[in-house]
Coordinates of C-alpha atoms and ligand atoms in Angstrom, one line a residue:
M1 CA 92.5 97.3 121.2
D2 CA 95.9 96.4 122.3
N3 CA 94.6 93.8 124.4
I4 CA 91.9 92.1 123.1
N5 CA 92.1 88.2 124.6
W6 CA 91.2 86.8 121.1
G7 CA 90.8 83.2 122.8
A8 CA 88.2 84.3 125.4
L9 CA 86.0 86.3 123.2
P10 CA 82.0 85.8 123.9
F11 CA 79.8 85.7 121.0
A12 CA 78.7 89.3 121.7
Y13 CA 78.5 92.8 120.0
F14 CA 82.0 94.5 120.1
K15 CA 82.6 97.7 119.1
T16 CA 84.9 98.6 116.1
D17 CA 86.4 101.1 114.2
Y18 CA 84.2 101.9 111.3
N19 CA 80.8 100.4 109.5
V20 CA 79.0 101.4 106.4
R21 CA 75.6 102.6 105.4
C22 CA 73.7 103.2 101.9
Y23 CA 70.2 104.8 101.7
Y24 CA 67.5 103.8 99.0
R25 CA 65.8 106.9 98.1
D26 CA 63.5 108.2 95.3
G27 CA 63.9 104.6 93.9
K28 CA 67.7 104.2 93.7
W29 CA 70.7 103.2 95.7
G30 CA 72.9 105.9 96.7
D31 CA 76.6 105.9 97.5
L32 CA 78.4 103.8 100.3
E33 CA 78.7 105.9 103.2
V34 CA 81.7 105.2 106.2
S35 CA 80.8 105.9 109.6
D36 CA 82.6 106.0 112.9
S37 CA 78.8 106.0 114.7
E38 CA 77.6 103.3 116.5
Y39 CA 74.3 104.9 115.8
I40 CA 71.5 105.6 113.2
N41 CA 69.5 108.7 113.1
L42 CA 65.9 106.8 112.0
H43 CA 62.4 108.2 111.7
M44 CA 60.1 107.2 114.8
A45 CA 57.7 106.2 112.0
A46 CA 59.9 103.9 110.2
T47 CA 58.3 100.4 109.1
C48 CA 61.0 98.4 110.7
L49 CA 59.9 99.7 114.0
H50 CA 56.4 99.4 113.2
Y51 CA 56.1 96.5 110.7
G52 CA 58.8 94.5 110.9
Q53 CA 60.6 95.3 107.5
E54 CA 63.7 94.0 108.4
A55 CA 66.4 91.4 107.2
F56 CA 69.7 90.7 108.5
E57 CA 72.6 88.2 107.6
G58 CA 75.4 86.6 109.1
L59 CA 78.8 85.5 107.7
K60 CA 82.3 85.4 109.1
A61 CA 85.9 86.3 107.9
F62 CA 89.0 84.3 109.3
R63 CA 92.6 84.7 109.3
G64 CA 94.5 82.2 107.7
K65 CA 98.0 81.1 108.6
D66 CA 99.5 83.1 105.9
D67 CA 97.7 86.2 107.5
K68 CA 95.6 86.6 104.5
I69 CA 91.9 87.4 105.6
R70 CA 89.3 85.0 104.2
L71 CA 85.7 85.4 103.3
F72 CA 83.4 82.3 103.5
R73 CA 80.4 82.3 100.6
W74 CA 79.3 85.9 100.7
D75 CA 77.6 85.7 97.3
E76 CA 75.2 83.2 99.3
N77 CA 74.6 85.7 101.9
A78 CA 74.2 88.5 99.2
L79 CA 71.5 86.5 97.4
R80 CA 69.8 85.4 100.4
M81 CA 69.4 88.9 101.7
Q82 CA 68.1 89.6 98.1
S83 CA 65.4 86.9 99.1
S84 CA 64.7 87.9 102.5
A85 CA 64.2 91.6 101.0
R86 CA 61.2 90.4 98.6
G87 CA 60.0 88.4 101.1
V88 CA 58.7 91.3 103.1
L89 CA 58.5 93.7 100.0
M90 CA 61.9 95.8 100.9
A91 CA 64.3 97.1 98.1
E92 CA 66.9 94.5 97.1
P93 CA 70.7 95.4 97.5
P94 CA 72.2 94.6 94.4
I95 CA 74.8 92.0 94.6
E96 CA 78.1 94.5 94.1
L97 CA 76.4 96.6 96.7
F98 CA 76.6 93.9 99.3
R99 CA 80.0 93.1 98.5
D100 CA 81.3 96.3 98.3
A101 CA 79.7 97.2 101.6
V102 CA 81.1 93.7 103.1
F103 CA 84.5 93.9 101.8
T104 CA 84.8 97.9 102.8
A105 CA 83.8 97.0 106.5
V106 CA 85.9 94.0 107.1
K107 CA 89.2 96.0 105.4
L108 CA 88.2 99.0 107.5
N109 CA 88.7 96.9 110.5
S110 CA 91.1 94.3 109.7
K111 CA 92.9 94.6 112.7
Y112 CA 89.8 93.0 114.4
V113 CA 90.0 89.9 112.3
P114 CA 91.2 87.5 114.9
P115 CA 94.6 85.7 114.4
Y116 CA 95.1 82.2 113.0
G117 CA 94.4 79.5 115.7
S118 CA 92.7 81.9 118.3
G119 CA 89.6 80.2 117.3
A120 CA 87.9 83.0 117.1
S121 CA 86.8 85.0 114.1
L122 CA 85.1 88.3 112.6
Y123 CA 81.6 88.0 112.7
I124 CA 79.8 90.2 109.9
R125 CA 76.3 91.7 110.4
P126 CA 74.7 93.3 107.4
L127 CA 71.2 94.4 107.7
L128 CA 68.6 96.0 105.9
I129 CA 65.9 98.2 107.4
G130 CA 62.6 100.1 106.2
S131 CA 63.7 103.4 107.4
G132 CA 60.9 105.6 105.8
P133 CA 58.2 106.6 107.7
Q134 CA 54.3 104.8 107.0
V135 CA 51.6 104.8 109.6
G136 CA 49.1 103.0 107.2
V137 CA 50.5 99.2 106.7
K138 CA 52.3 99.3 103.7
P139 CA 56.0 98.8 102.6
A140 CA 58.5 101.9 103.2
T141 CA 59.8 104.0 100.3
E142 CA 63.1 104.7 101.9
Y143 CA 65.4 101.8 102.8
L144 CA 68.9 101.7 104.7
F145 CA 71.5 99.0 104.3
M146 CA 74.2 98.9 106.6
V147 CA 76.9 96.4 107.5
F148 CA 79.0 96.1 111.1
V149 CA 81.6 93.8 112.1
G150 CA 83.1 92.4 115.2
P151 CA 85.5 89.7 116.5
V152 CA 83.4 86.9 118.1
G153 CA 84.2 83.6 119.8
P154 CA 82.0 80.2 119.5
Y155 CA 78.4 80.8 119.7
F156 CA 78.0 78.3 122.1
K157 CA 80.0 78.6 125.5
E158 CA 80.8 74.8 125.0
G159 CA 82.5 75.4 121.8
F160 CA 82.4 72.2 119.7
N161 CA 80.8 70.2 122.7
P162 CA 77.6 68.5 122.8
V163 CA 74.7 70.5 124.1
K164 CA 71.2 69.7 125.3
M165 CA 67.9 70.8 123.6
Q166 CA 64.3 70.7 124.4
I167 CA 61.7 70.4 121.6
A168 CA 59.0 73.2 122.4
R169 CA 55.5 72.0 121.3
D170 CA 53.7 74.9 122.7
Y171 CA 55.4 77.8 120.4
D172 CA 55.8 78.0 116.8
R173 CA 58.9 79.9 115.1
A174 CA 57.3 80.2 111.4
A175 CA 53.9 79.4 109.9
P176 CA 54.2 76.9 107.3
L177 CA 53.0 79.6 104.5
G178 CA 55.0 82.6 106.7
T179 CA 58.2 84.0 106.7
G180 CA 60.5 81.3 108.3
H181 CA 62.6 81.1 104.9
Y182 CA 63.4 84.8 105.4
K183 CA 66.2 86.1 107.7
V184 CA 63.9 88.4 109.3
G185 CA 63.7 89.8 112.8
G186 CA 59.6 88.9 113.3
N187 CA 61.1 85.1 113.2
Y188 CA 63.4 85.6 116.1
A189 CA 60.9 87.5 117.9
A190 CA 58.5 84.7 117.6
S191 CA 61.4 82.5 118.9
L192 CA 62.3 84.1 122.1
A193 CA 60.2 82.7 124.5
A194 CA 60.8 79.4 123.6
G195 CA 64.3 80.0 123.8
Q196 CA 64.2 81.8 126.7
R197 CA 62.5 79.3 128.8
A198 CA 64.9 76.4 127.1
H199 CA 67.7 78.4 128.5
A200 CA 66.0 78.8 132.0
E201 CA 65.4 74.9 132.2
G202 CA 69.2 74.0 131.5
Y203 CA 68.9 73.4 127.5
A204 CA 71.2 75.5 124.8
S205 CA 68.0 76.1 122.7
A206 CA 64.6 74.9 121.6
L207 CA 63.8 72.7 119.1
F208 CA 60.8 73.9 117.0
L209 CA 58.3 71.1 115.1
D210 CA 56.6 72.1 112.1
A211 CA 53.6 74.1 112.9
R212 CA 50.7 72.8 111.1
D213 CA 51.2 68.6 112.1
K214 CA 53.8 69.1 115.3
K215 CA 55.1 65.6 113.8
Y216 CA 58.2 66.7 112.3
I217 CA 61.8 68.5 113.3
D218 CA 61.8 71.9 111.9
E219 CA 64.4 74.4 113.3
A220 CA 66.8 74.0 116.1
G221 CA 66.4 77.4 117.7
P222 CA 68.7 79.7 115.4
A223 CA 69.9 76.9 113.4
N224 CA 69.2 74.1 110.8
F225 CA 68.9 70.6 112.3
F226 CA 70.5 67.4 110.9
G227 CA 71.1 63.5 111.9
I228 CA 73.6 60.7 110.8
K229 CA 72.3 57.7 110.6
G230 CA 75.3 55.2 109.0
N231 CA 76.2 56.7 105.5
L232 CA 73.4 59.3 105.7
Y233 CA 72.9 62.9 106.4
V234 CA 69.3 64.0 106.6
T235 CA 68.5 67.3 107.2
P236 CA 64.3 68.6 107.3
A237 CA 62.9 69.5 104.1
S238 CA 60.5 72.5 105.4
A239 CA 59.1 75.6 103.7
S240 CA 59.4 77.3 107.2
I241 CA 63.3 76.5 107.7
L242 CA 65.9 79.4 107.0
P243 CA 67.9 77.9 104.1
S244 CA 71.5 77.6 105.9
I245 CA 74.6 78.3 104.2
T246 CA 76.5 76.2 106.6
N247 CA 73.9 73.2 106.1
K248 CA 74.3 73.4 102.2
S249 CA 78.2 73.2 102.7
L250 CA 78.1 70.1 105.4
M251 CA 75.9 68.5 102.7
T252 CA 78.2 69.1 99.9
L253 CA 81.1 68.0 102.4
A254 CA 78.9 64.7 103.2
Q255 CA 78.5 63.8 99.7
D256 CA 82.3 64.7 99.2
L257 CA 82.9 61.8 101.9
G258 CA 80.6 59.4 100.3
M259 CA 77.5 59.6 102.4
T260 CA 74.1 60.0 101.0
V261 CA 72.0 63.2 101.5
E262 CA 68.2 63.4 102.1
R263 CA 66.2 66.3 102.5
R264 CA 62.9 65.3 103.6
H265 CA 60.8 65.2 106.7
I266 CA 62.4 64.0 110.0
T267 CA 59.4 63.0 112.6
V268 CA 60.0 63.1 116.4
E269 CA 60.2 59.1 116.2
E270 CA 63.0 59.0 113.8
L271 CA 65.4 60.6 116.3
E272 CA 65.5 57.5 118.2
D273 CA 67.3 56.0 115.2
F274 CA 70.3 58.7 114.6
E275 CA 73.4 57.9 115.8
E276 CA 74.6 61.6 115.7
V277 CA 72.7 64.8 115.7
G278 CA 73.4 68.6 115.7
A279 CA 72.2 72.1 114.9
C280 CA 74.3 73.7 112.1
G281 CA 74.9 77.5 111.2
T282 CA 77.5 80.3 110.6
A283 CA 77.7 80.9 114.5
A284 CA 78.8 77.7 115.4
V285 CA 79.3 75.4 112.4
I286 CA 78.2 72.6 114.2
S287 CA 76.7 72.3 117.6
P288 CA 76.6 68.6 118.3
I289 CA 73.7 67.5 120.4
C290 CA 73.9 65.0 123.0
E291 CA 70.3 65.0 124.4
I292 CA 66.9 66.1 123.2
H293 CA 64.3 66.1 125.7
D294 CA 60.6 66.4 124.5
R295 CA 59.3 68.8 127.0
E296 CA 55.8 67.6 127.1
T297 CA 55.9 64.2 126.5
G298 CA 58.8 63.2 128.7
R299 CA 60.2 61.5 126.1
K300 CA 64.5 61.6 126.1
F301 CA 66.7 60.9 123.1
S302 CA 70.2 60.5 124.3
Y303 CA 73.3 60.5 121.6
C304 CA 77.1 60.7 122.4
S305 CA 78.3 61.3 126.1
P306 CA 78.3 64.9 126.9
K307 CA 81.9 65.0 126.7
G308 CA 82.2 64.4 122.8
A309 CA 81.0 64.8 119.7
G310 CA 80.3 61.8 117.3
P311 CA 82.9 61.0 114.3
V312 CA 80.9 62.3 111.6
S313 CA 80.1 65.4 113.0
T314 CA 83.4 65.8 114.1
R315 CA 84.9 65.1 110.6
L316 CA 82.5 67.4 108.9
Y317 CA 83.0 70.2 111.3
R318 CA 86.9 70.0 110.8
K319 CA 86.8 69.6 107.1
L320 CA 84.7 72.9 107.2
Q321 CA 86.6 75.0 109.4
A322 CA 89.8 73.9 107.7
I323 CA 88.4 75.1 104.2
Q324 CA 87.1 78.6 106.1
M325 CA 90.8 78.9 107.4
G326 CA 92.7 78.2 104.4
D327 CA 94.3 75.2 105.5
E328 CA 92.7 72.8 103.1
P329 CA 91.9 73.1 99.0
D330 CA 89.0 75.1 98.9
I331 CA 87.9 72.6 95.6
H332 CA 84.3 74.2 95.8
Q333 CA 85.5 78.0 95.3
W334 CA 83.7 78.9 98.6
V335 CA 86.6 81.2 100.0
T336 CA 87.4 84.9 98.8
I337 CA 90.7 86.2 99.7
L338 CA 90.4 89.9 100.4
E339 CA 93.5 91.7 99.4
E340 CA 94.5 93.9 102.2
Ligands
PLP401 C1 70.7 82.7 109.9 C2 70.2 81.1 110.5 C3 70.6 79.8 110.2 C4 72.0 79.6 109.6 O1 72.2 80.0 108.2 P1 73.7 79.9 107.9 O2 73.7 80.7 106.7 O3 74.3 78.5 108.2 O4 74.3 80.8 109.0 C5 69.7 78.9 110.5 N1 68.6 79.2 110.7 C6 67.7 80.2 111.2 C7 66.3 80.3 111.9 C8 69.1 81.5 111.0 O5 68.0 82.6 111.2

């Protein structure tokens, strides 16, 4: 613990001292329990294992110059977890339970919140699973909600340096009327093969197209996609993408900067017209993209040089990070300061 090299942390699991858990049994949520074990005792017929009844969240805590711990938009994560729970018929953790669990997990592990200026942060992973047994295909009657945390470095080892992405036409991440807009494990299982192939072929991530027409940009691996064209911030409107809180925040900041924000279909052809493109999500905030390779057609779209991100992406990235760290006024009330 005393010798964590904060500046060199990977984006990976890191054992901390405590996690918190809460069971839903007999139609109600129990008390929040604190645990120092990394393991859970699970029935072998639990629905999360067989029928994919599980949803997760990802958010971060930051330490500011004033040494205070700041949480970014946790209430949005709470609402999204409720939406995911409804999507795959799980018990919804109440907002207050979500808040108590997250705040408690962070406070109990406050020594793992990386210091200001290290570039690292505390990643918070709320998890909801069907823990009750079923063999027939139906929802569980028992659920486990838990939160664990761990210090992380940037998601992409390149940090805020542009990455290459690969359009994967021979895989779909999510169906048009499926579960793409819920943060559930099944979407990730469906994306692993395309992602692994993209890595093996030298790309940071696979770029998925809409599953029906294969015409429009959908998700950028585990992140949302956006493009910048002059004064325009464009991001896909699609029922199969996860409503990213980072993207929502970037859209607000783009508007604050006087930009026009459009949520609409983006065709593969339109990729040619953008000056900057990027992927966005909690883990990396923005991953600027310097090249998109359409694997099947061989077409290449090039953006900024591999050495540097574009000016608009850079500005949005700095602005959002400054708000998260408390370096800039929190004019949209996105930040909660944790009283330790
Ligand atoms: C979590 C996630 C995102 C990013 O959402 P944030 O709220 O910005 O972290 C984007 N796409 C997918 C598929 C995700 O699971």
